[in-house]
Amino acid sequence: MLESLFRRLATRGGEGSDPSDSDGDVRTDGGTVTQTAGSTEQSQRSWRESEFVRSLPFWLPPALLMGLFVYGAIGWNAVISLTEWEGFGSPDYGNLDFSMYGRMLADPTFVAAARNTVVLLVAFTVVSLVVGLLVAILVDRGIRFENTLRTIYLLPMSLSFVVTAIFWAWMYNPEFGLINVLLRSTGLGFLANDWISDPNTKLAAVIFALMWQFSGYCMVVYLAGLRAIPSDQFEAARIDGASTLRMYWRVIIPQLRASTMSAAVVLMVFALKAFDFLYVMFGDTPGPSTDILATMMFREAFSSSNWAYGAAIATVLFGLALVVIGPYLYVQYQRGDL
């Protein structure tokens, strides 16, 4: 019995005799818990071996480059818009104000360019969505040569704005353009017009050309959405006696909201990037009827050397892009898709 007691005392003394021999936590006089050297080294080793640290060489360099050349450039552009820099010398950062934005609001050229930008944004997006949806429904109903039609209709999407602008500048030519030639050959010569010189038709001609290029993208997005709808919903609508038009309007199209939203965002972004199309077709002075914020920004900054004013217009254009993309990203985040 005494031997067992001595063994217990010896065991307890061995456990608490030297706190430094243990790798666990040691309680100080104040009641807090501190980590020993062994546990600290173990936590440091586990941190070095974590996925975050091991992935740093892959994502940190591009993140730094993007932060410098994209977000840094956007921030610098916003700062320049608060100066009166004209491109010569260094900007004066000691007297920042919003005079350039006040100048924009009082500039009728800016008001016209902003109006044309909004009209192009809305009209091009709506028309492309409607035409793309109609073609997608037509293809989905199992027409002949479906794959050929789908490929041909999507082909313009692969062209750049420069190629499209050159092509449609030839199509709209008043003398030998294909549109006027067809109108004259079919007895409709009275409808022939100088489409890209007449202020009443210039913007409509641009919208039609852009719709021709991007409605194929809408067709593919809507076709994917139609093919994802279960076929039993079509059968249920037919059994209930719904006509084809009513079935699509009440049953099918409401289920294409996600496809509509994603396609609309892409189209609006491309509408804001239509600078190269207009520049190739009209130069940096497309006229009041087709001047948009992108062409005005280029003209003020690079042709007139009004760098601060051009930077202010670019900041407004960037804000407009955020207005377009922001709600879509918020909805996707709420759904858990981001």
mmCIF file of C-alpha atoms in Angstrom:
data_model
loop_
_atom_site.group_PDB
_atom_site.id
_atom_site.type_symbol
_atom_site.label_atom_id
_atom_site.label_comp_id
_atom_site.label_asym_id
_atom_site.label_seq_id
_atom_site.Cartn_x
_atom_site.Cartn_y
_atom_site.Cartn_z
ATOM 1 C CA MET A 1 0.000 0.000 0.000
ATOM 2 C CA LEU A 2 2.830 2.427 0.837
ATOM 3 C CA GLU A 3 4.564 1.498 -2.382
ATOM 4 C CA SER A 4 1.523 2.382 -4.437
ATOM 5 C CA LEU A 5 1.236 5.727 -2.628
ATOM 6 C CA PHE A 6 4.881 6.574 -3.328
ATOM 7 C CA ARG A 7 4.382 5.692 -6.986
ATOM 8 C CA ARG A 8 1.423 8.078 -7.263
ATOM 9 C CA LEU A 9 3.409 10.903 -5.637
ATOM 10 C CA ALA A 10 6.340 10.270 -7.934
ATOM 11 C CA THR A 11 4.072 10.283 -10.993
ATOM 12 C CA ARG A 12 2.454 13.607 -10.052
ATOM 13 C CA GLY A 13 5.812 15.159 -9.353
ATOM 14 C CA GLY A 14 7.103 14.052 -12.739
ATOM 15 C CA GLU A 15 4.122 15.586 -14.539
ATOM 16 C CA GLY A 16 4.338 19.021 -12.927
ATOM 17 C CA SER A 17 8.014 19.298 -12.070
ATOM 18 C CA ASP A 18 9.139 21.150 -15.228
ATOM 19 C CA PRO A 19 6.607 23.075 -17.298
ATOM 20 C CA SER A 20 9.130 23.639 -20.061
ATOM 21 C CA ASP A 21 9.223 19.906 -20.805
ATOM 22 C CA SER A 22 5.587 19.916 -21.959
ATOM 23 C CA ASP A 23 4.344 20.992 -25.380
ATOM 24 C CA GLY A 24 0.909 21.936 -24.039
ATOM 25 C CA ASP A 25 -0.417 25.252 -22.734
ATOM 26 C CA VAL A 26 0.851 26.656 -19.411
ATOM 27 C CA ARG A 27 -1.381 28.820 -17.191
ATOM 28 C CA THR A 28 0.285 31.945 -15.818
ATOM 29 C CA ASP A 29 -0.420 33.660 -12.532
ATOM 30 C CA GLY A 30 -3.001 35.913 -14.105
ATOM 31 C CA GLY A 31 -5.050 32.970 -15.354
ATOM 32 C CA THR A 32 -4.306 33.388 -19.062
ATOM 33 C CA VAL A 33 -2.981 30.615 -21.274
ATOM 34 C CA THR A 34 0.246 31.004 -23.221
ATOM 35 C CA GLN A 35 1.682 28.749 -25.876
ATOM 36 C CA THR A 36 5.011 27.107 -25.389
ATOM 37 C CA ALA A 37 7.828 27.161 -27.926
ATOM 38 C CA GLY A 38 6.887 23.751 -29.282
ATOM 39 C CA SER A 39 3.276 24.665 -29.994
ATOM 40 C CA THR A 40 4.346 27.983 -31.564
ATOM 41 C CA GLU A 41 6.706 26.225 -33.933
ATOM 42 C CA GLN A 42 3.978 23.740 -34.792
ATOM 43 C CA SER A 43 1.457 26.509 -35.585
ATOM 44 C CA GLN A 44 4.044 28.335 -37.712
ATOM 45 C CA ARG A 45 4.839 25.155 -39.585
ATOM 46 C CA SER A 46 1.146 24.437 -40.221
ATOM 47 C CA TRP A 47 0.660 28.015 -41.455
ATOM 48 C CA ARG A 48 3.588 27.702 -43.871
ATOM 49 C CA GLU A 49 2.131 24.460 -45.187
ATOM 50 C CA SER A 50 -1.391 25.840 -45.568
ATOM 51 C CA GLU A 51 -3.093 26.122 -48.968
ATOM 52 C CA PHE A 52 -3.094 29.931 -48.723
ATOM 53 C CA VAL A 53 0.690 30.213 -48.412
ATOM 54 C CA ARG A 54 1.373 27.505 -50.978
ATOM 55 C CA SER A 55 -0.874 29.245 -53.513
ATOM 56 C CA LEU A 56 0.746 32.696 -53.075
ATOM 57 C CA PRO A 57 3.235 32.335 -55.976
ATOM 58 C CA PHE A 58 0.357 31.622 -58.356
ATOM 59 C CA TRP A 59 -2.125 34.424 -57.560
ATOM 60 C CA LEU A 60 -0.097 37.148 -55.830
ATOM 61 C CA PRO A 61 1.950 38.380 -58.880
ATOM 62 C CA PRO A 62 -1.095 38.747 -61.189
ATOM 63 C CA ALA A 63 -3.046 40.336 -58.331
ATOM 64 C CA LEU A 64 -0.303 42.919 -57.821
ATOM 65 C CA LEU A 65 -0.063 43.626 -61.554
ATOM 66 C CA MET A 66 -3.829 44.012 -61.837
ATOM 67 C CA GLY A 67 -3.930 46.220 -58.777
ATOM 68 C CA LEU A 68 -1.241 48.475 -60.243
ATOM 69 C CA PHE A 69 -2.213 48.684 -63.910
ATOM 70 C CA VAL A 70 -6.017 48.355 -63.625
ATOM 71 C CA TYR A 71 -7.258 49.624 -60.290
ATOM 72 C CA GLY A 72 -4.292 51.938 -59.844
ATOM 73 C CA ALA A 73 -4.905 53.441 -63.294
ATOM 74 C CA ILE A 74 -8.614 53.885 -62.504
ATOM 75 C CA GLY A 75 -7.768 55.680 -59.274
ATOM 76 C CA TRP A 76 -5.171 57.882 -60.977
ATOM 77 C CA ASN A 77 -7.682 58.752 -63.696
ATOM 78 C CA ALA A 78 -10.183 59.822 -61.031
ATOM 79 C CA VAL A 79 -7.544 62.033 -59.398
ATOM 80 C CA ILE A 80 -6.582 63.616 -62.747
ATOM 81 C CA SER A 81 -10.248 64.480 -63.335
ATOM 82 C CA LEU A 82 -10.057 66.707 -60.240
ATOM 83 C CA THR A 83 -7.204 68.767 -61.707
ATOM 84 C CA GLU A 84 -6.953 71.079 -64.719
ATOM 85 C CA TRP A 85 -4.193 69.136 -66.467
ATOM 86 C CA GLU A 86 -3.936 69.666 -70.227
ATOM 87 C CA GLY A 87 -1.303 67.012 -70.896
ATOM 88 C CA PHE A 88 1.782 69.235 -70.640
ATOM 89 C CA GLY A 89 4.058 69.041 -67.633
ATOM 90 C CA SER A 90 2.908 67.404 -64.425
ATOM 91 C CA PRO A 91 -0.607 67.631 -62.970
ATOM 92 C CA ASP A 92 -1.109 70.035 -60.079
ATOM 93 C CA TYR A 93 -2.406 67.881 -57.247
ATOM 94 C CA GLY A 94 -2.449 70.751 -54.772
ATOM 95 C CA ASN A 95 -5.716 72.256 -55.972
ATOM 96 C CA LEU A 96 -8.243 69.455 -56.509
ATOM 97 C CA ASP A 97 -11.862 70.346 -57.243
ATOM 98 C CA PHE A 98 -14.898 69.227 -59.265
ATOM 99 C CA SER A 99 -14.739 71.992 -61.866
ATOM 100 C CA MET A 100 -14.454 69.515 -64.744
ATOM 101 C CA TYR A 101 -17.668 67.784 -63.692
ATOM 102 C CA GLY A 102 -19.434 71.140 -63.542
ATOM 103 C CA ARG A 103 -18.108 71.871 -67.007
ATOM 104 C CA MET A 104 -19.544 68.566 -68.225
ATOM 105 C CA LEU A 105 -23.042 69.332 -66.982
ATOM 106 C CA ALA A 106 -22.982 72.687 -68.774
ATOM 107 C CA ASP A 107 -21.569 71.230 -72.008
ATOM 108 C CA PRO A 108 -24.299 70.475 -74.603
ATOM 109 C CA THR A 109 -21.922 68.104 -76.384
ATOM 110 C CA PHE A 110 -21.648 65.987 -73.232
ATOM 111 C CA VAL A 111 -25.425 66.000 -72.759
ATOM 112 C CA ALA A 112 -25.925 64.809 -76.349
ATOM 113 C CA ALA A 113 -23.223 62.134 -75.993
ATOM 114 C CA ALA A 114 -24.723 60.892 -72.733
ATOM 115 C CA ARG A 115 -28.187 60.723 -74.316
ATOM 116 C CA ASN A 116 -26.863 58.811 -77.325
ATOM 117 C CA THR A 117 -25.010 56.412 -75.012
ATOM 118 C CA VAL A 118 -28.162 55.601 -73.064
ATOM 119 C CA VAL A 119 -30.237 55.210 -76.261
ATOM 120 C CA LEU A 120 -27.607 52.913 -77.780
ATOM 121 C CA LEU A 121 -27.376 50.941 -74.535
ATOM 122 C CA VAL A 122 -31.115 50.360 -74.175
ATOM 123 C CA ALA A 123 -32.165 49.996 -77.818
ATOM 124 C CA PHE A 124 -29.294 47.712 -78.811
ATOM 125 C CA THR A 125 -29.837 45.477 -75.763
ATOM 126 C CA VAL A 126 -33.621 45.189 -76.143
ATOM 127 C CA VAL A 127 -33.581 44.586 -79.906
ATOM 128 C CA SER A 128 -30.796 42.001 -79.647
ATOM 129 C CA LEU A 129 -32.605 40.143 -76.865
ATOM 130 C CA VAL A 130 -35.906 40.057 -78.762
ATOM 131 C CA VAL A 131 -34.359 38.915 -82.047
ATOM 132 C CA GLY A 132 -32.153 36.366 -80.278
ATOM 133 C CA LEU A 133 -35.147 34.947 -78.396
ATOM 134 C CA LEU A 134 -37.227 34.579 -81.574
ATOM 135 C CA VAL A 135 -34.429 32.801 -83.413
ATOM 136 C CA ALA A 136 -33.772 30.553 -80.390
ATOM 137 C CA ILE A 137 -37.444 29.519 -80.292
ATOM 138 C CA LEU A 138 -37.330 28.829 -84.023
ATOM 139 C CA VAL A 139 -34.217 26.670 -83.687
ATOM 140 C CA ASP A 140 -35.577 24.897 -80.609
ATOM 141 C CA ARG A 141 -38.662 23.734 -82.498
ATOM 142 C CA GLY A 142 -36.521 21.406 -84.580
ATOM 143 C CA ILE A 143 -36.210 23.095 -87.961
ATOM 144 C CA ARG A 144 -34.134 21.567 -90.742
ATOM 145 C CA PHE A 145 -30.433 22.394 -90.921
ATOM 146 C CA GLU A 146 -30.510 23.503 -87.288
ATOM 147 C CA ASN A 147 -26.759 23.175 -86.739
ATOM 148 C CA THR A 148 -25.952 25.046 -89.963
ATOM 149 C CA LEU A 149 -28.313 27.902 -89.120
ATOM 150 C CA ARG A 150 -26.968 28.136 -85.585
ATOM 151 C CA THR A 151 -23.368 28.278 -86.803
ATOM 152 C CA ILE A 152 -24.062 30.879 -89.495
ATOM 153 C CA TYR A 153 -26.099 33.047 -87.146
ATOM 154 C CA LEU A 154 -23.415 32.942 -84.444
ATOM 155 C CA LEU A 155 -20.542 33.593 -86.868
ATOM 156 C CA PRO A 156 -20.669 37.452 -86.691
ATOM 157 C CA MET A 157 -19.985 37.237 -82.969
ATOM 158 C CA SER A 158 -16.438 36.106 -83.790
ATOM 159 C CA LEU A 159 -15.734 39.284 -85.764
ATOM 160 C CA SER A 160 -14.121 42.328 -84.204
ATOM 161 C CA PHE A 161 -15.766 45.735 -84.121
ATOM 162 C CA VAL A 162 -13.260 46.940 -86.728
ATOM 163 C CA VAL A 163 -14.237 44.276 -89.261
ATOM 164 C CA THR A 164 -17.933 44.817 -88.566
ATOM 165 C CA ALA A 165 -17.612 48.585 -89.023
ATOM 166 C CA ILE A 166 -15.827 48.222 -92.374
ATOM 167 C CA PHE A 167 -18.386 45.671 -93.544
ATOM 168 C CA TRP A 168 -21.407 47.811 -92.636
ATOM 169 C CA ALA A 169 -19.824 50.991 -93.970
ATOM 170 C CA TRP A 170 -19.814 49.214 -97.335
ATOM 171 C CA MET A 171 -23.374 47.911 -96.811
ATOM 172 C CA TYR A 172 -24.636 51.429 -96.044
ATOM 173 C CA ASN A 173 -22.824 53.106 -98.957
ATOM 174 C CA PRO A 174 -25.400 55.285 -100.796
ATOM 175 C CA GLU A 175 -24.101 54.459 -104.288
ATOM 176 C CA PHE A 176 -23.009 50.809 -104.361
ATOM 177 C CA GLY A 177 -23.991 49.567 -100.917
ATOM 178 C CA LEU A 178 -25.910 46.299 -100.892
ATOM 179 C CA ILE A 179 -28.907 47.755 -99.054
ATOM 180 C CA ASN A 180 -29.590 50.512 -101.574
ATOM 181 C CA VAL A 181 -28.829 48.200 -104.496
ATOM 182 C CA LEU A 182 -31.438 45.712 -103.286
ATOM 183 C CA LEU A 183 -33.977 48.476 -102.713
ATOM 184 C CA ARG A 184 -33.502 49.830 -106.245
ATOM 185 C CA SER A 185 -33.589 46.388 -107.843
ATOM 186 C CA THR A 186 -36.886 45.551 -106.146
ATOM 187 C CA GLY A 187 -38.623 48.791 -107.120
ATOM 188 C CA LEU A 188 -38.209 50.398 -103.704
ATOM 189 C CA GLY A 189 -35.619 52.923 -104.757
ATOM 190 C CA PHE A 190 -37.552 55.690 -103.042
ATOM 191 C CA LEU A 191 -36.482 54.122 -99.719
ATOM 192 C CA ALA A 192 -32.774 54.324 -100.590
ATOM 193 C CA ASN A 193 -30.924 56.645 -98.272
ATOM 194 C CA ASP A 194 -27.472 57.744 -97.190
ATOM 195 C CA TRP A 195 -27.876 55.778 -93.983
ATOM 196 C CA ILE A 196 -24.714 56.787 -92.151
ATOM 197 C CA SER A 197 -24.730 60.430 -93.197
ATOM 198 C CA ASP A 198 -28.337 61.282 -92.469
ATOM 199 C CA PRO A 199 -28.588 62.438 -88.804
ATOM 200 C CA ASN A 200 -32.048 60.852 -88.585
ATOM 201 C CA THR A 201 -30.795 57.363 -89.419
ATOM 202 C CA LYS A 202 -27.156 57.266 -88.260
ATOM 203 C CA LEU A 203 -27.802 55.981 -84.734
ATOM 204 C CA ALA A 204 -30.427 53.491 -85.945
ATOM 205 C CA ALA A 205 -27.944 52.188 -88.535
ATOM 206 C CA VAL A 206 -25.326 51.685 -85.816
ATOM 207 C CA ILE A 207 -27.812 49.868 -83.566
ATOM 208 C CA PHE A 208 -28.893 47.574 -86.417
ATOM 209 C CA ALA A 209 -25.295 46.692 -87.299
ATOM 210 C CA LEU A 210 -24.442 45.893 -83.673
ATOM 211 C CA MET A 211 -27.633 43.856 -83.333
ATOM 212 C CA TRP A 212 -26.613 41.833 -86.396
ATOM 213 C CA GLN A 213 -23.317 41.034 -84.702
ATOM 214 C CA PHE A 214 -24.539 40.126 -81.204
ATOM 215 C CA SER A 215 -28.048 38.709 -81.576
ATOM 216 C CA GLY A 216 -26.433 35.336 -82.312
ATOM 217 C CA TYR A 217 -24.957 35.361 -78.829
ATOM 218 C CA CYS A 218 -28.436 35.955 -77.403
ATOM 219 C CA MET A 219 -29.740 33.085 -79.502
ATOM 220 C CA VAL A 220 -27.207 30.680 -77.991
ATOM 221 C CA VAL A 221 -27.931 31.836 -74.408
ATOM 222 C CA TYR A 222 -31.693 31.530 -74.872
ATOM 223 C CA LEU A 223 -31.369 28.196 -76.664
ATOM 224 C CA ALA A 224 -29.447 26.795 -73.694
ATOM 225 C CA GLY A 225 -32.176 28.087 -71.376
ATOM 226 C CA LEU A 226 -34.940 26.547 -73.512
ATOM 227 C CA ARG A 227 -33.201 23.178 -73.647
ATOM 228 C CA ALA A 228 -32.903 23.217 -69.833
ATOM 229 C CA ILE A 229 -36.690 23.488 -69.324
ATOM 230 C CA PRO A 230 -38.268 20.034 -68.694
ATOM 231 C CA SER A 231 -40.354 18.819 -71.616
ATOM 232 C CA ASP A 232 -43.235 17.849 -69.332
ATOM 233 C CA GLN A 233 -44.010 21.546 -68.854
ATOM 234 C CA PHE A 234 -44.619 21.860 -72.583
ATOM 235 C CA GLU A 235 -46.859 18.806 -72.480
ATOM 236 C CA ALA A 236 -48.784 20.112 -69.453
ATOM 237 C CA ALA A 237 -49.427 23.433 -71.178
ATOM 238 C CA ARG A 238 -50.707 21.663 -74.298
ATOM 239 C CA ILE A 239 -52.989 19.432 -72.236
ATOM 240 C CA ASP A 240 -54.442 22.520 -70.538
ATOM 241 C CA GLY A 241 -55.351 23.819 -73.985
ATOM 242 C CA ALA A 242 -52.815 26.665 -74.163
ATOM 243 C CA SER A 243 -51.942 27.882 -77.621
ATOM 244 C CA THR A 244 -48.323 28.032 -78.721
ATOM 245 C CA LEU A 245 -48.127 31.794 -78.234
ATOM 246 C CA ARG A 246 -49.772 31.637 -74.821
ATOM 247 C CA MET A 247 -47.566 28.719 -73.766
ATOM 248 C CA TYR A 248 -44.378 30.638 -74.517
ATOM 249 C CA TRP A 249 -45.653 33.908 -73.040
ATOM 250 C CA ARG A 250 -47.027 32.474 -69.792
ATOM 251 C CA VAL A 251 -44.937 29.343 -69.176
ATOM 252 C CA ILE A 252 -41.640 29.349 -71.059
ATOM 253 C CA ILE A 253 -40.426 32.959 -71.246
ATOM 254 C CA PRO A 254 -40.837 33.630 -67.466
ATOM 255 C CA GLN A 255 -38.376 30.807 -66.835
ATOM 256 C CA LEU A 256 -35.739 32.520 -68.985
ATOM 257 C CA ARG A 257 -35.131 35.403 -66.570
ATOM 258 C CA ALA A 258 -31.647 34.195 -65.647
ATOM 259 C CA SER A 259 -30.705 33.869 -69.315
ATOM 260 C CA THR A 260 -32.115 37.321 -70.039
ATOM 261 C CA MET A 261 -30.208 38.925 -67.190
ATOM 262 C CA SER A 262 -26.844 37.377 -68.083
ATOM 263 C CA ALA A 263 -27.212 38.161 -71.796
ATOM 264 C CA ALA A 264 -28.385 41.725 -71.096
ATOM 265 C CA VAL A 265 -25.334 42.488 -68.942
ATOM 266 C CA VAL A 266 -22.949 41.231 -71.635
ATOM 267 C CA LEU A 267 -24.748 43.251 -74.317
ATOM 268 C CA MET A 268 -24.712 46.459 -72.266
ATOM 269 C CA VAL A 269 -20.990 46.069 -71.609
ATOM 270 C CA PHE A 270 -20.363 45.669 -75.341
ATOM 271 C CA ALA A 271 -22.532 48.729 -76.010
ATOM 272 C CA LEU A 272 -20.305 50.770 -73.709
ATOM 273 C CA LYS A 273 -17.274 49.415 -75.608
ATOM 274 C CA ALA A 274 -18.572 50.404 -79.056
ATOM 275 C CA PHE A 275 -15.875 53.072 -79.425
ATOM 276 C CA ASP A 276 -13.809 51.224 -82.019
ATOM 277 C CA PHE A 277 -16.914 50.529 -84.152
ATOM 278 C CA LEU A 278 -17.851 54.217 -84.253
ATOM 279 C CA TYR A 279 -14.242 55.341 -84.631
ATOM 280 C CA VAL A 280 -13.651 53.151 -87.691
ATOM 281 C CA MET A 281 -16.952 54.204 -89.264
ATOM 282 C CA PHE A 282 -16.983 57.941 -88.426
ATOM 283 C CA GLY A 283 -13.619 58.879 -86.891
ATOM 284 C CA ASP A 284 -13.420 60.781 -83.602
ATOM 285 C CA THR A 285 -16.134 63.242 -84.701
ATOM 286 C CA PRO A 286 -19.223 61.132 -85.471
ATOM 287 C CA GLY A 287 -21.536 64.122 -85.112
ATOM 288 C CA PRO A 288 -24.146 65.056 -82.503
ATOM 289 C CA SER A 289 -26.544 62.279 -83.514
ATOM 290 C CA THR A 290 -24.090 59.402 -82.929
ATOM 291 C CA ASP A 291 -21.488 60.846 -80.570
ATOM 292 C CA ILE A 292 -21.205 58.729 -77.405
ATOM 293 C CA LEU A 293 -19.217 59.172 -74.206
ATOM 294 C CA ALA A 294 -16.384 56.933 -75.374
ATOM 295 C CA THR A 295 -15.735 58.885 -78.583
ATOM 296 C CA MET A 296 -16.082 62.208 -76.761
ATOM 297 C CA MET A 297 -13.589 61.078 -74.133
ATOM 298 C CA PHE A 298 -11.067 60.082 -76.804
ATOM 299 C CA ARG A 299 -11.572 63.339 -78.699
ATOM 300 C CA GLU A 300 -11.149 65.557 -75.641
ATOM 301 C CA ALA A 301 -8.137 63.700 -74.251
ATOM 302 C CA PHE A 302 -6.109 62.812 -77.344
ATOM 303 C CA SER A 303 -7.253 65.242 -80.043
ATOM 304 C CA SER A 304 -7.832 68.384 -77.974
ATOM 305 C CA SER A 305 -5.322 67.609 -75.158
ATOM 306 C CA ASN A 306 -7.939 68.303 -72.484
ATOM 307 C CA TRP A 307 -6.684 65.458 -70.336
ATOM 308 C CA ALA A 308 -8.496 66.425 -67.143
ATOM 309 C CA TYR A 309 -11.787 66.856 -68.996
ATOM 310 C CA GLY A 310 -11.306 63.562 -70.811
ATOM 311 C CA ALA A 311 -10.505 61.865 -67.494
ATOM 312 C CA ALA A 312 -13.734 63.232 -66.015
ATOM 313 C CA ILE A 313 -15.729 61.801 -68.935
ATOM 314 C CA ALA A 314 -13.930 58.469 -68.513
ATOM 315 C CA THR A 315 -14.836 58.451 -64.812
ATOM 316 C CA VAL A 316 -18.503 58.983 -65.670
ATOM 317 C CA LEU A 317 -18.281 56.162 -68.219
ATOM 318 C CA PHE A 318 -16.716 53.904 -65.583
ATOM 319 C CA GLY A 319 -19.517 54.772 -63.162
ATOM 320 C CA LEU A 320 -22.068 53.881 -65.832
ATOM 321 C CA ALA A 321 -20.380 50.498 -66.281
ATOM 322 C CA LEU A 322 -20.627 49.900 -62.520
ATOM 323 C CA VAL A 323 -24.321 50.770 -62.632
ATOM 324 C CA VAL A 324 -24.760 48.114 -65.314
ATOM 325 C CA ILE A 325 -22.665 45.357 -63.716
ATOM 326 C CA GLY A 326 -23.244 46.075 -60.002
ATOM 327 C CA PRO A 327 -26.884 44.887 -59.707
ATOM 328 C CA TYR A 328 -26.107 41.704 -61.621
ATOM 329 C CA LEU A 329 -23.193 40.852 -59.342
ATOM 330 C CA TYR A 330 -25.324 41.596 -56.270
ATOM 331 C CA VAL A 331 -28.092 39.264 -57.452
ATOM 332 C CA GLN A 332 -25.567 36.536 -58.224
ATOM 333 C CA TYR A 333 -24.027 36.987 -54.759
ATOM 334 C CA GLN A 334 -27.444 36.733 -53.100
ATOM 335 C CA ARG A 335 -28.055 33.489 -54.960
ATOM 336 C CA GLY A 336 -24.704 32.110 -53.853
ATOM 337 C CA ASP A 337 -23.305 31.906 -57.384
ATOM 338 C CA LEU A 338 -20.270 34.092 -56.574
#
